[in-house]
Tab-separated table of C-alpha atoms and ligand atoms in Angstrom:
chain	number	residue	atom	x	y	z
B	1	MET	CA	41.155	16.116	-11.990
B	2	LYS	CA	39.331	14.522	-9.313
B	3	ARG	CA	35.900	13.981	-9.713
B	4	THR	CA	34.064	14.323	-6.336
B	5	ILE	CA	30.566	14.233	-5.622
B	6	LEU	CA	29.146	16.751	-4.035
B	7	LEU	CA	25.772	16.396	-2.277
B	8	SER	CA	25.865	19.224	-0.122
B	9	PRO	CA	23.730	22.365	-1.513
B	10	GLY	CA	26.127	24.152	-3.377
B	11	PRO	CA	29.046	25.110	-3.680
B	12	ALA	CA	28.200	22.131	-6.182
B	13	THR	CA	29.987	19.761	-8.440
B	14	THR	CA	31.409	21.351	-11.408
B	15	THR	CA	32.199	20.051	-15.088
B	16	ASP	CA	35.980	20.203	-15.734
B	17	SER	CA	35.434	22.861	-18.216
B	18	VAL	CA	33.954	25.321	-15.669
B	19	LYS	CA	36.821	24.949	-13.303
B	20	GLN	CA	39.202	25.171	-16.237
B	21	ALA	CA	37.420	28.641	-17.012
B	22	LEU	CA	39.246	30.064	-13.828
B	23	VAL	CA	42.706	30.198	-15.442
B	24	VAL	CA	42.845	32.719	-17.625
B	25	PRO	CA	45.242	35.685	-18.380
B	26	ASP	CA	45.647	37.987	-15.846
B	27	ILE	CA	43.557	41.114	-16.506
B	28	CYS	CA	42.358	44.418	-14.816
B	29	PRO	CA	38.790	44.299	-14.059
B	30	ARG	CA	38.440	47.934	-15.184
B	31	GLU	CA	39.502	46.899	-18.793
B	32	ARG	CA	36.559	47.176	-20.894
B	33	GLU	CA	37.135	43.404	-22.244
B	34	PHE	CA	36.082	42.615	-18.741
B	35	SER	CA	33.086	44.892	-19.023
B	36	THR	CA	31.893	42.972	-21.916
B	37	ILE	CA	32.415	39.804	-20.059
B	38	LEU	CA	30.334	40.991	-17.259
B	39	ARG	CA	27.398	42.766	-19.212
B	40	GLY	CA	27.374	39.204	-20.974
B	41	ILE	CA	26.743	37.536	-17.950
B	42	CYS	CA	24.318	40.232	-16.739
B	43	LYS	CA	22.206	39.670	-19.975
B	44	ASP	CA	21.900	35.934	-19.869
B	45	LEU	CA	21.089	35.988	-16.250
B	46	VAL	CA	18.165	38.053	-16.783
B	47	SER	CA	17.328	35.702	-19.529
B	48	ILE	CA	17.364	32.745	-17.820
B	49	VAL	CA	14.239	33.601	-15.702
B	50	LYS	CA	12.711	34.923	-19.073
B	51	GLY	CA	13.229	38.733	-18.219
B	52	ASP	CA	12.867	41.276	-20.936
B	53	ASP	CA	14.124	44.534	-21.331
B	54	ALA	CA	12.330	45.975	-18.255
B	55	TYR	CA	14.840	43.813	-16.245
B	56	THR	CA	18.276	43.904	-15.382
B	57	ALA	CA	20.796	42.265	-13.293
B	58	VAL	CA	22.955	43.843	-10.674
B	59	LEU	CA	26.403	41.772	-9.524
B	60	PHE	CA	27.903	41.815	-6.217
B	61	SER	CA	31.024	40.167	-4.848
B	62	GLY	CA	30.117	37.667	-2.356
B	63	SER	CA	27.937	34.810	-1.331
B	64	GLY	CA	24.301	34.467	-1.361
B	65	THR	CA	23.706	36.309	1.693
B	66	ALA	CA	25.596	39.458	0.262
B	67	VAL	CA	22.676	39.992	-2.028
B	68	MET	CA	20.245	39.090	0.983
B	69	ASP	CA	21.617	41.823	2.898
B	70	SER	CA	21.576	44.443	-0.239
B	71	VAL	CA	18.124	43.686	-0.914
B	72	ILE	CA	16.741	44.290	2.432
B	73	ASN	CA	18.977	47.236	3.806
B	74	SER	CA	17.890	49.010	0.045
B	75	VAL	CA	14.523	48.296	-0.958
B	76	VAL	CA	12.264	48.582	2.504
B	77	PRO	CA	11.552	52.360	3.111
B	78	ASP	CA	12.253	53.633	6.729
B	79	ASN	CA	8.595	54.382	7.283
B	80	LYS	CA	7.390	51.091	5.912
B	81	LYS	CA	7.486	47.517	7.113
B	82	ILE	CA	8.244	44.479	5.263
B	83	ALA	CA	6.388	40.879	5.605
B	84	ILE	CA	8.921	38.199	5.729
B	85	LEU	CA	7.814	34.572	5.308
B	86	VAL	CA	9.493	32.198	7.232
B	87	ASN	CA	9.539	28.343	7.291
B	88	GLY	CA	13.397	27.645	7.626
B	89	ALA	CA	16.377	29.040	8.318
B	90	TYR	CA	16.731	31.126	5.242
B	91	GLY	CA	13.862	33.107	5.823
B	92	GLU	CA	14.877	33.593	9.242
B	93	ARG	CA	18.132	35.293	8.029
B	94	PHE	CA	15.882	37.648	5.896
B	95	VAL	CA	14.418	38.457	9.639
B	96	GLN	CA	17.801	38.548	11.087
B	97	ILE	CA	19.006	40.979	8.305
B	98	ALA	CA	15.976	43.339	8.941
B	99	GLN	CA	16.917	43.390	12.681
B	100	SER	CA	20.252	44.417	11.983
B	101	TYR	CA	19.445	47.391	10.228
B	102	GLY	CA	16.891	48.436	12.144
B	103	ILE	CA	13.983	48.060	9.540
B	104	LEU	CA	10.240	47.404	10.260
B	105	TYR	CA	9.218	43.986	9.670
B	106	GLU	CA	6.309	41.457	10.128
B	107	PRO	CA	7.441	37.862	10.554
B	108	VAL	CA	4.707	35.148	9.122
B	109	LEU	CA	5.959	32.089	10.713
B	110	PHE	CA	5.062	28.622	9.642
B	111	GLU	CA	6.591	25.668	11.289
B	112	TRP	CA	9.836	24.606	9.368
B	113	GLY	CA	9.139	22.367	6.192
B	114	THR	CA	5.453	22.907	6.471
B	115	THR	CA	3.649	24.932	3.144
B	116	ILE	CA	3.270	28.477	3.343
B	117	ASP	CA	-0.384	29.245	3.835
B	118	THR	CA	-1.271	32.031	1.304
B	119	SER	CA	-4.458	32.850	3.443
B	120	ARG	CA	-2.539	33.829	6.543
B	121	VAL	CA	0.032	35.655	4.190
B	122	GLU	CA	-3.326	37.846	2.945
B	123	ALA	CA	-4.957	38.513	6.373
B	124	VAL	CA	-1.322	39.801	7.552
B	125	LEU	CA	-1.114	42.038	4.333
B	126	LYS	CA	-4.736	42.973	4.455
B	127	ASN	CA	-4.469	43.722	8.419
B	128	ASP	CA	-1.500	45.975	8.238
B	129	PRO	CA	-1.294	48.821	5.369
B	130	ALA	CA	2.357	49.971	6.966
B	131	ILE	CA	3.348	46.544	4.751
B	132	SER	CA	4.978	47.496	1.248
B	133	CYS	CA	7.297	44.733	0.843
B	134	ILE	CA	7.044	40.775	0.680
B	135	ALA	CA	10.132	38.458	1.171
B	136	MET	CA	9.790	34.697	0.618
B	137	VAL	CA	12.259	31.927	-0.194
B	138	HIS	CA	11.361	29.934	-3.266
B	139	HIS	CA	13.671	26.791	-2.449
B	140	GLU	CA	13.807	26.503	1.173
B	141	THR	CA	17.120	24.938	1.619
B	142	THR	CA	16.722	24.051	5.104
B	143	THR	CA	14.136	21.467	4.582
B	144	GLY	CA	14.062	21.177	0.674
B	145	ILE	CA	10.508	22.571	0.490
B	146	LEU	CA	9.395	24.491	-2.834
B	147	ASN	CA	7.613	27.708	-1.559
B	148	PRO	CA	4.480	29.027	-3.792
B	149	LEU	CA	6.078	31.753	-5.867
B	150	ASP	CA	3.332	32.679	-8.513
B	151	GLU	CA	0.581	32.713	-5.550
B	152	ILE	CA	2.665	35.089	-3.356
B	153	GLY	CA	3.636	37.122	-5.995
B	154	LEU	CA	-0.183	37.534	-6.912
B	155	LEU	CA	-0.735	38.937	-3.344
B	156	ALA	CA	1.942	41.344	-3.405
B	157	ASP	CA	0.642	42.554	-6.661
B	158	LYS	CA	-2.968	42.776	-5.077
B	159	TYR	CA	-1.613	44.598	-2.062
B	160	GLY	CA	0.974	47.037	-4.150
B	161	CYS	CA	4.231	45.433	-2.480
B	162	THR	CA	7.292	44.922	-3.703
B	163	PHE	CA	8.224	41.241	-3.834
B	164	ILE	CA	11.626	40.030	-3.063
B	165	VAL	CA	12.446	36.443	-3.937
B	166	ASP	CA	15.381	34.426	-2.417
B	167	ALA	CA	16.060	32.093	-5.420
B	168	ILE	CA	19.452	31.535	-4.241
B	169	SER	CA	19.135	27.405	-4.683
B	170	SER	CA	16.443	27.440	-7.233
B	171	PHE	CA	17.707	29.801	-10.016
B	172	ALA	CA	18.748	27.799	-13.040
B	173	GLY	CA	17.805	24.481	-11.434
B	174	ILE	CA	13.611	25.134	-11.355
B	175	PRO	CA	12.375	26.988	-14.395
B	176	ILE	CA	11.171	30.679	-13.248
B	177	ASP	CA	9.357	32.987	-14.868
B	178	ILE	CA	9.861	36.467	-13.215
B	179	GLN	CA	7.130	38.428	-15.120
B	180	GLN	CA	4.774	35.339	-13.891
B	181	CYS	CA	5.917	35.162	-10.601
B	182	ARG	CA	5.626	39.329	-10.363
B	183	ALA	CA	9.228	39.334	-8.575
B	184	ASP	CA	10.632	42.778	-8.226
B	185	PHE	CA	13.625	41.333	-7.206
B	186	LEU	CA	15.351	37.891	-7.510
B	187	LEU	CA	18.421	36.491	-6.034
B	188	SER	CA	20.912	34.029	-6.794
B	189	SER	CA	24.920	33.384	-6.403
B	190	SER	CA	27.007	31.596	-8.828
B	191	ASN	CA	27.641	28.520	-7.117
B	192	LYS	CA	24.408	26.709	-6.880
B	193	CYS	CA	22.008	25.281	-9.577
B	194	ILE	CA	23.980	27.578	-12.300
B	195	GLN	CA	26.874	25.298	-11.354
B	196	GLY	CA	29.450	28.360	-11.139
B	197	MET	CA	32.288	28.921	-8.584
B	198	ALA	CA	31.368	30.892	-5.427
B	199	GLY	CA	32.549	34.297	-5.175
B	200	LEU	CA	29.564	36.246	-7.089
B	201	SER	CA	25.693	36.845	-6.240
B	202	PHE	CA	23.197	38.697	-8.452
B	203	ILE	CA	19.786	40.433	-8.027
B	204	ILE	CA	17.581	40.273	-11.128
B	205	CYS	CA	15.892	43.876	-10.760
B	206	ARG	CA	12.605	45.110	-12.525
B	207	LYS	CA	13.980	48.489	-13.410
B	208	GLU	CA	11.061	50.626	-12.739
B	209	ALA	CA	11.528	49.114	-9.074
B	210	LEU	CA	14.882	49.730	-8.955
B	211	ASP	CA	14.798	53.108	-9.899
B	212	LEU	CA	12.488	53.749	-7.159
B	213	LEU	CA	15.010	53.455	-5.099
B	214	LYS	CA	17.248	56.416	-5.939
B	215	HIS	CA	16.070	58.743	-3.509
B	216	GLN	CA	16.161	56.156	-0.401
B	217	ARG	CA	17.909	56.607	2.633
B	218	LYS	CA	21.444	54.419	2.202
B	219	ARG	CA	21.624	52.134	5.017
B	220	SER	CA	24.836	50.314	3.571
B	221	TYR	CA	28.264	51.635	1.741
B	222	TYR	CA	29.357	48.379	0.278
B	223	LEU	CA	25.876	46.909	-0.178
B	224	ASP	CA	23.425	49.347	-1.698
B	225	LEU	CA	21.801	48.072	-4.384
B	226	TYR	CA	20.856	51.650	-6.131
B	227	ASN	CA	24.500	52.543	-6.417
B	228	GLN	CA	25.802	49.019	-7.304
B	229	TYR	CA	23.588	49.644	-10.256
B	230	THR	CA	24.126	52.764	-11.374
B	231	TYR	CA	27.802	52.443	-11.237
B	232	PHE	CA	27.963	49.627	-13.356
B	233	GLU	CA	25.265	51.095	-15.984
B	234	LYS	CA	28.141	54.187	-16.032
B	235	THR	CA	30.982	52.406	-16.135
B	236	GLY	CA	30.467	48.821	-17.088
B	237	GLN	CA	32.719	48.053	-13.742
B	238	MET	CA	31.621	46.744	-10.563
B	239	GLN	CA	32.247	49.515	-7.860
B	240	PHE	CA	34.453	47.281	-5.490
B	241	THR	CA	36.997	44.255	-6.893
B	242	PRO	CA	35.543	41.583	-8.450
B	243	PRO	CA	36.593	37.669	-8.116
B	244	VAL	CA	37.964	38.180	-11.955
B	245	GLN	CA	38.256	34.438	-12.430
B	246	VAL	CA	35.030	33.701	-10.997
B	247	ALA	CA	33.315	35.528	-13.244
B	248	TYR	CA	35.218	33.727	-16.234
B	249	ALA	CA	33.988	30.431	-14.762
B	250	LEU	CA	30.494	31.819	-14.238
B	251	ARG	CA	30.496	32.623	-18.066
B	252	GLN	CA	31.309	28.947	-18.953
B	253	ALA	CA	28.846	27.575	-16.560
B	254	ILE	CA	25.927	29.828	-18.483
B	255	LEU	CA	27.228	28.750	-21.661
B	256	GLU	CA	26.826	25.339	-20.490
B	257	TYR	CA	23.281	25.698	-19.006
B	258	GLY	CA	22.522	27.136	-22.181
B	259	ALA	CA	23.703	24.167	-24.197
B	260	GLU	CA	21.474	21.899	-21.612
B	261	GLY	CA	18.316	23.650	-21.886
B	262	SER	CA	16.243	24.663	-19.079
B	263	SER	CA	13.873	22.051	-19.135
B	264	ASN	CA	16.665	19.815	-19.821
B	265	ARG	CA	18.395	20.732	-16.728
B	266	TYR	CA	15.181	20.300	-14.541
B	267	ALA	CA	14.222	17.216	-16.197
B	268	ARG	CA	17.816	15.813	-14.803
B	269	TYR	CA	17.740	16.933	-11.306
B	270	THR	CA	14.090	15.621	-11.152
B	271	GLU	CA	15.639	12.120	-12.248
B	272	ASN	CA	18.367	12.215	-9.809
B	273	TRP	CA	16.231	13.325	-7.182
B	274	ARG	CA	13.900	10.578	-7.838
B	275	LEU	CA	16.684	7.914	-8.177
B	276	LEU	CA	17.792	9.231	-4.670
B	277	ARG	CA	14.286	9.326	-2.827
B	278	SER	CA	13.603	5.643	-4.098
B	279	GLY	CA	17.172	4.410	-3.266
B	280	LEU	CA	16.783	5.932	0.572
B	281	GLN	CA	13.743	4.862	0.933
B	282	GLY	CA	14.532	1.240	-0.421
B	283	MET	CA	17.095	1.114	2.217
B	284	GLY	CA	14.351	2.247	4.693
B	285	PHE	CA	15.568	5.811	5.645
B	286	GLN	CA	12.371	7.993	6.353
B	287	LEU	CA	12.422	11.486	4.834
B	288	LEU	CA	10.861	14.771	6.420
B	289	LEU	CA	8.491	16.069	3.831
B	290	PRO	CA	6.304	14.031	1.247
B	291	GLU	CA	6.995	13.986	-2.301
B	292	GLY	CA	4.729	16.699	-3.714
B	293	LEU	CA	6.283	19.468	-1.112
B	294	GLU	CA	9.945	18.585	-2.378
B	295	SER	CA	11.613	21.087	-4.725
B	296	HIS	CA	13.615	18.051	-6.626
B	297	ILE	CA	16.642	19.547	-5.506
B	298	LEU	CA	16.946	18.297	-1.814
B	299	LEU	CA	16.017	15.602	0.815
B	300	THR	CA	15.886	15.662	4.058
B	301	VAL	CA	16.506	12.409	5.731
B	302	LEU	CA	15.799	11.613	9.250
B	303	GLU	CA	18.575	9.546	10.982
B	304	PRO	CA	17.439	6.197	11.503
B	305	GLU	CA	16.930	5.154	15.882
B	306	ASP	CA	19.731	2.549	15.120
B	307	VAL	CA	21.984	3.199	17.775
B	308	LYS	CA	24.740	2.213	15.653
B	309	PHE	CA	24.039	5.012	13.238
B	310	ASP	CA	26.310	8.270	13.807
B	311	PHE	CA	26.530	10.995	10.959
B	312	ASP	CA	29.861	11.895	11.660
B	313	ARG	CA	31.354	8.459	10.769
B	314	MET	CA	28.805	7.990	7.984
B	315	HIS	CA	30.027	11.397	6.350
B	316	ASP	CA	33.706	10.488	7.030
B	317	TYR	CA	33.394	6.879	5.330
B	318	LEU	CA	31.829	8.412	2.496
B	319	TYR	CA	33.660	11.379	2.108
B	320	GLU	CA	36.762	9.224	1.874
B	321	ARG	CA	35.299	7.792	-1.049
B	322	GLY	CA	34.293	10.820	-2.389
B	323	PHE	CA	30.990	11.502	-1.945
B	324	THR	CA	29.941	14.723	0.310
B	325	VAL	CA	27.077	15.002	2.534
B	326	TYR	CA	25.676	17.452	4.687
B	327	PRO	CA	24.096	18.063	8.013
B	328	GLY	CA	20.537	18.992	8.774
B	329	LYS	CA	19.376	22.363	10.106
B	330	ILE	CA	16.180	21.380	11.552
B	331	ARG	CA	15.512	20.200	15.500
B	332	GLN	CA	15.065	16.598	14.236
B	333	ARG	CA	18.425	14.498	14.157
B	334	SER	CA	18.921	14.654	10.427
B	335	PHE	CA	21.071	15.187	7.533
B	336	ARG	CA	20.545	16.369	3.945
B	337	LEU	CA	21.047	15.527	0.260
B	338	SER	CA	20.994	17.816	-2.725
B	339	ILE	CA	21.421	16.795	-6.264
B	340	LEU	CA	22.343	20.172	-7.439
B	341	GLY	CA	25.203	20.194	-9.817
B	342	ASP	CA	26.753	18.706	-12.741
B	343	LEU	CA	25.647	15.218	-11.283
B	344	TYR	CA	24.367	12.150	-12.992
B	345	PRO	CA	22.246	9.195	-12.269
B	346	GLU	CA	25.278	7.244	-12.179
B	347	ASP	CA	26.676	9.277	-9.765
B	348	ILE	CA	23.563	8.862	-7.509
B	349	ALA	CA	24.017	4.990	-8.044
B	350	ALA	CA	27.416	5.010	-6.878
B	351	PHE	CA	26.425	7.277	-3.943
B	352	LEU	CA	23.540	4.994	-2.793
B	353	ASP	CA	26.089	1.596	-3.116
B	354	ALA	CA	28.530	3.450	-1.034
B	355	LEU	CA	25.641	4.156	1.544
B	356	ARG	CA	24.594	0.732	1.358
B	357	ALA	CA	28.093	-0.213	2.153
B	358	TYR	CA	28.419	1.908	5.222
B	359	LEU	CA	25.080	0.781	6.782
B	360	ALA	CA	26.134	-2.851	5.983
B	361	GLY	CA	29.479	-2.615	7.091
B	362	ASN	CA	28.420	-0.626	10.724
B	363	GLY	CA	25.759	-3.712	11.453
B	364	ILE	CA	22.613	-1.076	10.670
B	365	PHE	CA	19.621	-2.699	9.208
B	366	LEU	CA	16.870	-0.438	8.417
B	367	THR	CA	13.154	-1.690	7.580
B	368	PRO	CA	12.640	-0.827	4.209
B	369	TYR	CA	9.669	1.521	3.276
B	370	SER	CA	6.878	-0.058	2.160
B	371	GLY	CA	5.117	2.618	0.262
D	1	PLP	C1	18.098	29.782	-0.015
D	1	PLP	C2	19.313	30.228	0.288
D	1	PLP	N1	19.436	31.530	0.977
D	1	PLP	C3	20.442	31.944	1.279
D	1	PLP	C4	21.668	31.005	1.238
D	1	PLP	C5	22.791	32.009	1.859
D	1	PLP	O1	23.875	31.643	0.507
D	1	PLP	P1	25.172	31.804	1.582
D	1	PLP	O2	25.415	30.813	2.031
D	1	PLP	O3	25.853	31.322	-0.084
D	1	PLP	O4	25.734	33.053	2.025
D	1	PLP	C6	21.421	29.850	0.929
D	1	PLP	C7	22.591	28.774	0.767
D	1	PLP	O5	22.632	27.501	0.688
D	1	PLP	C8	20.398	29.398	0.820
D	1	PLP	O6	20.042	27.850	0.072
């Protein structure tokens, strides 16, 4: 099968074996055999973040935004508020979801691409006893910044708040210990660092926090977290038709994650990120973030001033050669490159060669970064 190098931040480049796992005999998802697959997946997802029996995973059909929606509509009580930490588009998406349900929220806003200042977060929590939940994005894919998971978890604990973490683009790519970071609800999807296919998303929940949702008013029929959980517990089935083949691919992706190991995956991602970072700087590209703030998964590259540079032309040139690059999401003209997926140093080297050829072929000469 033709191998393409996706430098977009998920859906990712997958292994042939994950692609092949999609092709299975037709099966009704209400059969016990399929329940066994789903139960195994849930158990493995919990153990990837070092959860024990106090945690469970709840699966939904849909992309990452489905579980962002589910957790917000299901967790925040009517008479309480959620503090939403925003330093990028996905933090802002939590705000938009809260707004769409008429849920009370307190946005704690930071310039996109800057660090979340924990003392400002603490001041907000201290001054507003109505706040009972905090939502934060771990890896803000808008810029590539990594947000302070354990520190905000400590604050959530100190102020008795439920802690919601969007780990959609970090789960399985960056080691996470759910007990250490004290997340009550941690979200991700099948098509990011776990390296499966798009179509399933999931919430890893602390069961005690989940049980508290029992008497909460339902705001959504399709995306209610507690209903989805109890239905699955009772029947071993998802309430509504799951993407059956995507589940088989996810199971294969989890097996491959287990074979690679958590620290090896992080080391491979880090190596690819480092090669990409230094290669781009060697060519003269400016990066948005300093190295120390980056997730090791995604780089925001500022577009060069040179009038001959054109993102769309660069995209098309690279796409024809098997590389997909992704537009930026910030105010400045920029593009993003992510190394999440089944990628290796030789892929990064080949990409850098193609990018160099694009620049040279278009007479674009940048001043190499001097450190
Ligand atoms: C951190 C983060 N949260 C949420 C999402 C939304 O996921 P989806 O586009 O799959 O709905 C993304 C997608 O890239 C993401 O990176």
